[in-house]
Coordinates of C-alpha atoms and ligand atoms in Angstrom, one line a residue:
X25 CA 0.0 0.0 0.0
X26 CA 2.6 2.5 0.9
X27 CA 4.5 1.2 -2.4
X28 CA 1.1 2.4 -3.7
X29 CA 1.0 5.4 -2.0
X30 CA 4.9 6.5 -3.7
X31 CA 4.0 4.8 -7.1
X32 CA 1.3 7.4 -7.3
X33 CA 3.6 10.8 -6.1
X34 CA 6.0 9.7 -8.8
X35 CA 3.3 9.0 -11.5
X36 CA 1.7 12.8 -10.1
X37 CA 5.0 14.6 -10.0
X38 CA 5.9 13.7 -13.6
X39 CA 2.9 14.7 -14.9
X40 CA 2.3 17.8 -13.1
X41 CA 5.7 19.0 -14.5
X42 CA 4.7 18.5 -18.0
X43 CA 1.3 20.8 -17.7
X44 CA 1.5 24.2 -19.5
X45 CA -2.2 24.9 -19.1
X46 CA -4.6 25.6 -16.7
X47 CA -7.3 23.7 -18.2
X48 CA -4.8 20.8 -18.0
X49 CA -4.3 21.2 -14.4
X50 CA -8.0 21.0 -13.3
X51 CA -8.1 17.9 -15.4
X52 CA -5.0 16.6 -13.3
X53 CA -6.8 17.8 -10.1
X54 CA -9.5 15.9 -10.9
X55 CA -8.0 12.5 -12.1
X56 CA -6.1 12.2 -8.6
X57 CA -7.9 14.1 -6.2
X58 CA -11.9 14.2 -8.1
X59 CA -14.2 11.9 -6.1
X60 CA -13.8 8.9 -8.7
X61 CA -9.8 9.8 -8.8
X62 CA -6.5 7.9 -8.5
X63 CA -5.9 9.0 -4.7
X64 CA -9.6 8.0 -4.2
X65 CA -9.3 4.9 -5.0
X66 CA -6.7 3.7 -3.0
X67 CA -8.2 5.4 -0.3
X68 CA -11.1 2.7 -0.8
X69 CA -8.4 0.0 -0.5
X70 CA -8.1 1.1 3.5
X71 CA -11.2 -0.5 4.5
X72 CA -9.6 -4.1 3.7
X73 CA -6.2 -3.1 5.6
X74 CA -5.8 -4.0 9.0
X75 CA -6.5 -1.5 12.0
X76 CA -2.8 -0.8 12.5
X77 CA -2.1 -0.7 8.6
X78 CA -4.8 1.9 8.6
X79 CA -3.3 3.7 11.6
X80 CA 0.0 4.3 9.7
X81 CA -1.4 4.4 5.7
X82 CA -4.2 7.1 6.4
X83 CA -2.1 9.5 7.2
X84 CA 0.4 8.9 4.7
X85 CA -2.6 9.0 1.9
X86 CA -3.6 12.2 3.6
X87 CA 0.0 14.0 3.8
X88 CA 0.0 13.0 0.0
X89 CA -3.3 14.3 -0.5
X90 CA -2.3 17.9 0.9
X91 CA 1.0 17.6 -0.7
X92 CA -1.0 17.4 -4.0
X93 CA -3.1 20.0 -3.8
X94 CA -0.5 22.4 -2.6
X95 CA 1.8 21.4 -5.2
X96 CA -1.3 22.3 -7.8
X97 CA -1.7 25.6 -5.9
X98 CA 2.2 26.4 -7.0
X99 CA 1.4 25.1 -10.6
X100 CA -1.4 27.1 -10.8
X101 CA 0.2 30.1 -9.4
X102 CA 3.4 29.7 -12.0
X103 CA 1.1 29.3 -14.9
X104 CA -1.1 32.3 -14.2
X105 CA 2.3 34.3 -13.5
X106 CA 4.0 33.1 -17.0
X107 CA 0.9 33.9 -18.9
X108 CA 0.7 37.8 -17.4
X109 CA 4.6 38.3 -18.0
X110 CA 3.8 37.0 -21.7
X111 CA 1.2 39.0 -21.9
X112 CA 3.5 42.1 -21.0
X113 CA 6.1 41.2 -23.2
X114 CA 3.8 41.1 -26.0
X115 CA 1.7 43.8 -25.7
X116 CA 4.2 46.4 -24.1
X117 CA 3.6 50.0 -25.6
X118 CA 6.8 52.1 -25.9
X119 CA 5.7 55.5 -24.3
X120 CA 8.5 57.1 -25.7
X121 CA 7.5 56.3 -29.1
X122 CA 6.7 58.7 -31.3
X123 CA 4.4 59.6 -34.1
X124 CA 3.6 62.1 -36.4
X125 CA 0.6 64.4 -34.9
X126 CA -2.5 64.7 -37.3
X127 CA -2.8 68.1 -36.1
X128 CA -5.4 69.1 -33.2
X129 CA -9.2 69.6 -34.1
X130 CA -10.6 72.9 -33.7
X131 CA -14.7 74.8 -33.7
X132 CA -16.8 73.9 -36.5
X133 CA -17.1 77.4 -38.9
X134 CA -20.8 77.7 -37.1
X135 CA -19.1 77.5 -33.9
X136 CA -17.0 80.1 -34.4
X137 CA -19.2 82.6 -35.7
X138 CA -22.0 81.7 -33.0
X139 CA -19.0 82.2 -30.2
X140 CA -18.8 85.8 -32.4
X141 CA -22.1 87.2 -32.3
X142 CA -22.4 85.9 -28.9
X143 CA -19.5 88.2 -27.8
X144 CA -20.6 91.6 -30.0
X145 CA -24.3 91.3 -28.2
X146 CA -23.4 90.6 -25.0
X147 CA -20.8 94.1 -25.4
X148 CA -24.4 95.6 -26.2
X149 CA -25.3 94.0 -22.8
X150 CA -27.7 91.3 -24.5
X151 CA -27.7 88.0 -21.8
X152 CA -27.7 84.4 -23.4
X153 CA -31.0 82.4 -22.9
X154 CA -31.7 78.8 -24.3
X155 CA -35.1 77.1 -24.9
X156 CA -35.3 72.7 -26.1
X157 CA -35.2 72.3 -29.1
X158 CA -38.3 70.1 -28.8
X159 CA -41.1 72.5 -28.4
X160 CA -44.3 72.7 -27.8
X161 CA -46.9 73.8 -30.6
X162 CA -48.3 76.8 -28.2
X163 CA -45.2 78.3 -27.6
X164 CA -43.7 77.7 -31.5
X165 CA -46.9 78.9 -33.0
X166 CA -50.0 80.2 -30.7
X167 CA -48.4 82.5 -28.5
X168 CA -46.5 83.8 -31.5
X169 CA -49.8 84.7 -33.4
X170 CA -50.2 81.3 -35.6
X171 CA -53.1 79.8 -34.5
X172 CA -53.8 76.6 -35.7
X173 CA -54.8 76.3 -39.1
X174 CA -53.6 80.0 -40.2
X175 CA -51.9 80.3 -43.6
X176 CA -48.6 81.4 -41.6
X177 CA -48.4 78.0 -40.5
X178 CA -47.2 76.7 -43.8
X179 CA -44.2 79.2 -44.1
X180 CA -42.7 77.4 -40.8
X181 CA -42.7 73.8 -42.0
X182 CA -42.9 71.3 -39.5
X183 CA -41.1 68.1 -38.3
X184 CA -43.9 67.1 -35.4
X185 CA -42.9 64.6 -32.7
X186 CA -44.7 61.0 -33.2
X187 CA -48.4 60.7 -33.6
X188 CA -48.9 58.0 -30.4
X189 CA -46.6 60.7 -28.3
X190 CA -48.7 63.7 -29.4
X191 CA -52.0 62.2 -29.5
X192 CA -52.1 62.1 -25.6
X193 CA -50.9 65.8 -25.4
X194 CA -54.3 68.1 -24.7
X195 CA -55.2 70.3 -27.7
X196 CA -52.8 72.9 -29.4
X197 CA -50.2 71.6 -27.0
X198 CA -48.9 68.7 -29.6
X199 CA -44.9 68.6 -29.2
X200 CA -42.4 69.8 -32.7
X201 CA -38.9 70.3 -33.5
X202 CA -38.9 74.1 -32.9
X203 CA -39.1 75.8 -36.7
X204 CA -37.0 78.7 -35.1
X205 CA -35.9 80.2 -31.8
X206 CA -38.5 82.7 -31.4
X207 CA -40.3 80.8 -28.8
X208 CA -37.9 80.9 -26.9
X209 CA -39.0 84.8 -26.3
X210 CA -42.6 83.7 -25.3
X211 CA -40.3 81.6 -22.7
X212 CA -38.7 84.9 -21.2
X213 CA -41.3 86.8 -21.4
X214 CA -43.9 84.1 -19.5
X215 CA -41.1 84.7 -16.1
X216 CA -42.8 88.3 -15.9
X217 CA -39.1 90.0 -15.7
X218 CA -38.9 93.2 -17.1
X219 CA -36.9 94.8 -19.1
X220 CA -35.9 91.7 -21.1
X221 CA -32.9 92.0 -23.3
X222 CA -31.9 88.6 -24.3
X223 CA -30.3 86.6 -27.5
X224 CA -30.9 82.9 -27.7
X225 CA -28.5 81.3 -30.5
X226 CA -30.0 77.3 -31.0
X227 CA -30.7 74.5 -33.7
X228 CA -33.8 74.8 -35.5
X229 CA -35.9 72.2 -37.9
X230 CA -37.5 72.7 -40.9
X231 CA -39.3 69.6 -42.9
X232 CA -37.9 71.0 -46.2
X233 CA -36.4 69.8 -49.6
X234 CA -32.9 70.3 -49.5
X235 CA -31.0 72.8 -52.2
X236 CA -27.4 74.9 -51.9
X237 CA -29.6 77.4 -49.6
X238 CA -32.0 75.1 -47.7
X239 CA -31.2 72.4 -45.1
X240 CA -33.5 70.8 -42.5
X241 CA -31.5 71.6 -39.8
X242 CA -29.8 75.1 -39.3
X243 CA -29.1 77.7 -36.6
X244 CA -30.3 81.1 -35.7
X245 CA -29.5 83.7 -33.1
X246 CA -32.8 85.4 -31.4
X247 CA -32.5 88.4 -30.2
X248 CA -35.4 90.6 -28.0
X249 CA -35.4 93.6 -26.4
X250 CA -38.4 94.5 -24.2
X251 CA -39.0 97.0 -21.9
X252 CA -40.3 101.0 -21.7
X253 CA -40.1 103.3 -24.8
X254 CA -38.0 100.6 -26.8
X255 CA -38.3 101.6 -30.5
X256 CA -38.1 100.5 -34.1
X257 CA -34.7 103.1 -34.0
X258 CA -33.6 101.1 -31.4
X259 CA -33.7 98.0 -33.5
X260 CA -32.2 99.2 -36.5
X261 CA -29.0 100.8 -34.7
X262 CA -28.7 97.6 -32.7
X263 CA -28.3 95.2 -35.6
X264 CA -26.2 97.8 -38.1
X265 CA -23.6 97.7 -35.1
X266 CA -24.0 93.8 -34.8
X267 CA -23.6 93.8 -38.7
X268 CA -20.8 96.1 -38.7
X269 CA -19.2 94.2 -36.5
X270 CA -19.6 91.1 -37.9
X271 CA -18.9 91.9 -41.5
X272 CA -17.1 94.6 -41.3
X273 CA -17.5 98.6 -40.9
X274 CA -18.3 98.8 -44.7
X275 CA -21.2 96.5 -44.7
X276 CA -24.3 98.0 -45.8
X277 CA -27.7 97.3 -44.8
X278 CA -31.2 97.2 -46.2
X279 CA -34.4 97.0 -44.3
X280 CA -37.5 95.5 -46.8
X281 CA -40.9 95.6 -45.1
X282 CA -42.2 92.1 -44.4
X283 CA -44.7 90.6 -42.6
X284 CA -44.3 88.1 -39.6
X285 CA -47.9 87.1 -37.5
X286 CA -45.3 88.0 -34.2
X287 CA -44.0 91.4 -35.2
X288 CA -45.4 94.4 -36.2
X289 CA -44.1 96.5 -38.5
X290 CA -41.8 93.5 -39.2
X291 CA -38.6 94.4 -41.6
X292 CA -36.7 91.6 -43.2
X293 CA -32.9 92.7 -43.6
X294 CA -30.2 92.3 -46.0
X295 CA -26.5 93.2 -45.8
X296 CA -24.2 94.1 -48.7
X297 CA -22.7 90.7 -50.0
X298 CA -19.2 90.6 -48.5
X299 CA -18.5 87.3 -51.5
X300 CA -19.0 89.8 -54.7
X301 CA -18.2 92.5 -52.4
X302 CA -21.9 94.3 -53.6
X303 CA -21.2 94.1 -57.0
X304 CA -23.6 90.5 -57.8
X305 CA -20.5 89.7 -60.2
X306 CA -17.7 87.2 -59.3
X307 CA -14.2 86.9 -60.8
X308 CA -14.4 87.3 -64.9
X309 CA -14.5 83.1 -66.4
X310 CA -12.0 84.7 -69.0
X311 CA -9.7 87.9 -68.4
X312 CA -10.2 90.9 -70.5
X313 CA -8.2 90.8 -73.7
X314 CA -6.1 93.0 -75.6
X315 CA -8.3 92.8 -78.5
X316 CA -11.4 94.8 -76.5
X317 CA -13.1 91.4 -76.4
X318 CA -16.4 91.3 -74.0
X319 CA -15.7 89.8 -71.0
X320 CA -18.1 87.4 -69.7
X321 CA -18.7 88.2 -65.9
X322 CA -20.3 85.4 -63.4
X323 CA -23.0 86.2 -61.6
X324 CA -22.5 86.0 -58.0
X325 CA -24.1 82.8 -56.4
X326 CA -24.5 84.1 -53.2
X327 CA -26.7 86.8 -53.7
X328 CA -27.7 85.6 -57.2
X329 CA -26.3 88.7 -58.7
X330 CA -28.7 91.5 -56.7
X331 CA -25.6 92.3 -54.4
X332 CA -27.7 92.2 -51.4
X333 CA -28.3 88.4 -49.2
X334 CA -31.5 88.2 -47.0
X335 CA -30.0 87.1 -43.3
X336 CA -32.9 87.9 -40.7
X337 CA -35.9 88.8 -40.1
X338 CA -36.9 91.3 -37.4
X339 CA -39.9 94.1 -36.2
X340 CA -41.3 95.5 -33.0
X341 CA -43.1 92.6 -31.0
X342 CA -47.2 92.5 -32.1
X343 CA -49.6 93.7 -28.9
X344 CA -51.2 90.6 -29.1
X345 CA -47.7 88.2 -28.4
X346 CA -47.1 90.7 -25.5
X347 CA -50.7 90.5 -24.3
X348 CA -50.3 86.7 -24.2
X349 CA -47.6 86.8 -21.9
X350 CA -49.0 89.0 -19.7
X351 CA -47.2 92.0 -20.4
X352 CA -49.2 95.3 -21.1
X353 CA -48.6 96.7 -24.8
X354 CA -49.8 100.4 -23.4
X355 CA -46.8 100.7 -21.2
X356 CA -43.8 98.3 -22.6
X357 CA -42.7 98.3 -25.9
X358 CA -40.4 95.5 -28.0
X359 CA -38.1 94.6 -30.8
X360 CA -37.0 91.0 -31.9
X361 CA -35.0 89.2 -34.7
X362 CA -34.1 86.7 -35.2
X363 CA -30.7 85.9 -38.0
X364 CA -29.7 82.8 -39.8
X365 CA -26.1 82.2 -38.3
X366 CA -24.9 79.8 -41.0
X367 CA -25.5 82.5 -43.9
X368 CA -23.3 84.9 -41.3
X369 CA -21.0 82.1 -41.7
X370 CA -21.3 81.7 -45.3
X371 CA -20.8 85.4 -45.6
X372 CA -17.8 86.4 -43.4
X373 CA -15.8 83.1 -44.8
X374 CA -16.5 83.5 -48.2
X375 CA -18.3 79.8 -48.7
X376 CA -21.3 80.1 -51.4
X377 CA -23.3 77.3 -49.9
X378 CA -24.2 77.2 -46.3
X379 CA -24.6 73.4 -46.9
X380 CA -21.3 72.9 -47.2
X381 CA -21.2 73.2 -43.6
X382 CA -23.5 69.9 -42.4
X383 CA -21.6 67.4 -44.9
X384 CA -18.7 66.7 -42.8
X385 CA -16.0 68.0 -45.5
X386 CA -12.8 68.3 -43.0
X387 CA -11.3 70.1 -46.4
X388 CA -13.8 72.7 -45.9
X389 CA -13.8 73.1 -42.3
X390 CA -10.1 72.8 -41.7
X391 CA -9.5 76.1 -43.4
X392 CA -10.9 78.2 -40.8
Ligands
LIG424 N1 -38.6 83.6 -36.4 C1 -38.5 84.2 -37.7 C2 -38.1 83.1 -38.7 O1 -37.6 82.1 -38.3 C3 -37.5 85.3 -37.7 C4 -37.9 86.5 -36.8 C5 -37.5 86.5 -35.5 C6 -38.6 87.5 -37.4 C7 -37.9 87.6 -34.8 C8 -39.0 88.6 -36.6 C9 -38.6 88.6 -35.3 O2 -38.2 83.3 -39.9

């Protein structure tokens, strides 16, 4: 039995010493010390031995049995330690290395020109104000003087949020992807906090075909100006500086009457087009020759050759959009606009399609 008992350490120390895996070494733990194993089994033997036999051989098979599993312990232990210190020696990274830098990334063109216009209103002491960009249909359209079903509607089209959503929300209350910023002045003016003289630059939505001058997504800056005596003068010195600023001291600006339901008188403005430089003409497609030849000039696609590109709309806020947020039209007064920041953009780096901007072209962005 005992010539058993040494047999078997031999037979486990050989094989143990060939074992390179883990999985191996449960399997060994297993043939010798599992419930049907090799150490088991002689264990069984005991019961035909002699009481003094036993006496001497169950400890023996037990000192064995520890010596096993301690010697699978170590196995186990060197196995797990060779496969970390391969692991390190193969997939080591040199720190020091070094590689050629791409070059860092930098603000988006609409970024930048936001982060502008931001900075010239609030040196007019305008204060930033934000609003979701999912809105609701009263503050988008009812407050502003679109009720439901009113032509104006159709000028703003609409992206609206899910029918299952909106069919639980109560009447005129049915949730949108705001068409423009201007609600979020319904949102300022609702606190009751006068005077109010705010800009809110945001994302806005519209469900529309897109072309070089229309996208469905875009961004405008809102600005509004309530508060005692504010006047239509007021307005218009407020956005030549912002223009001036903006586009430079030579830019020129053109007020057009218009009509918006929330304004009254409402203006829509142009500015001089800083791509043609206010002449609607673009470089000549062949240079004037000797001969007095007629030169064919390009027409300017910005401005389609008028010299002048729409970029806001603006007017004194109507009675009735003051009236619905509680303020009294007899005694405060109001201006708004609200400008397309992407046509800024287009304008003051010389790109001819704000469209450009929203189709990822690193060539395009990277130069500004
Ligand atoms: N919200 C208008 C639009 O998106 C612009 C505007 C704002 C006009 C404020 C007047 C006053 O077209």
């Amino acid at each position: 039995m005992q010539e058993l008992l040494e047999q078997l350490r031999r037979q486990f120390l050989e094989e143990i010493a060939k074992i390179e895996w883990e999985e191996s070494l449960k399997e060994l733990l297993s043939n010798y010390l599992g419930k049907t194993g090799k150490l088991k089994e002689i264990l069984w033997g005991l019961k035909d031995l002699s009481n003094d036999e036993k006496k001497t051989i169950g400890p023996m098979a037990n000192t064995l049995k520890v010596f096993m599993e301690e010697e699978i312990e170590k196995k186990s232990q060197e196995l797990e330690d060779a496969h970390f210190a391969k692991i390190e020696d193969e997939e080591a990274i040199d720190v020091s290395l070094e590689f050629p830098l791409k070059g860092r990334g930098h603000r988006h063109p609409i970024s930048i020109t936001t982060k502008l216009m931001e900075d010239i209103c609030i040196s007019l002491g305008f204060k930033i104000a934000d609003g979701p960009q999912i809105e609701n249909e009263d503050y988008n359209f009812d407050k502003l003087n679109i009720p439901a079903d009113h032509p104006a509607r159709d000028v703003w089209d609409t992206f609206w949020i899910q029918d299952d959503i909106n069919d639980k929300q109560p009447k005129n209350n049915k949730f949108l992807l705001r068409t423009h910023t201007s609600p979020v002045q319904i949102r300022e003016m609702l606190k009751g906090r006068l005077p109010i003289k705010i800009i809110v630059p945001g994302r806005v939505f519209r469900y529309e075909q897109e072309d070089a001058r229309h996208t469905c997504n875009f961004y405008q800056l809102e600005g509004l100006m309530v508060g005692e005596g504010v006047t239509f003068g007021d307005l218009k010195w407020t956005l030549d500086t912002i223009m001036k600023k903006l586009l430079g001291e030579d830019t020129k600006l053109r007020f057009r009457p218009s009509i918006f339901p929330f304004t009254e008188p409402s203006a829509e403005v142009d500015v001089s087009c800083q791509i043609c430089k206010w002449t609607g003409i673009t470089t000549p497609q062949s240079p004037p020759s000797k001969g007095g030849e007629v030169v064919r000039w390009k027409k300017c696609s910005m401005c389609s050759g008028s010299g002048w590109v729409e970029l806001l709309g603006s007017g004194m806020v109507h009675p009735k959009v003051l009236t619905a947020c509680g303020i009294d039209p007899e005694k405060y007064s109001g201006f708004a606009f609200g400008i397309g920041i992407d046509r800024i953009a287009a304008q003051r780096f010389g790109v001819s399609s704000s469209r450009m901007f929203y189709q990822s072209k690193l060539k395009l962005n990277e130069q500004f």
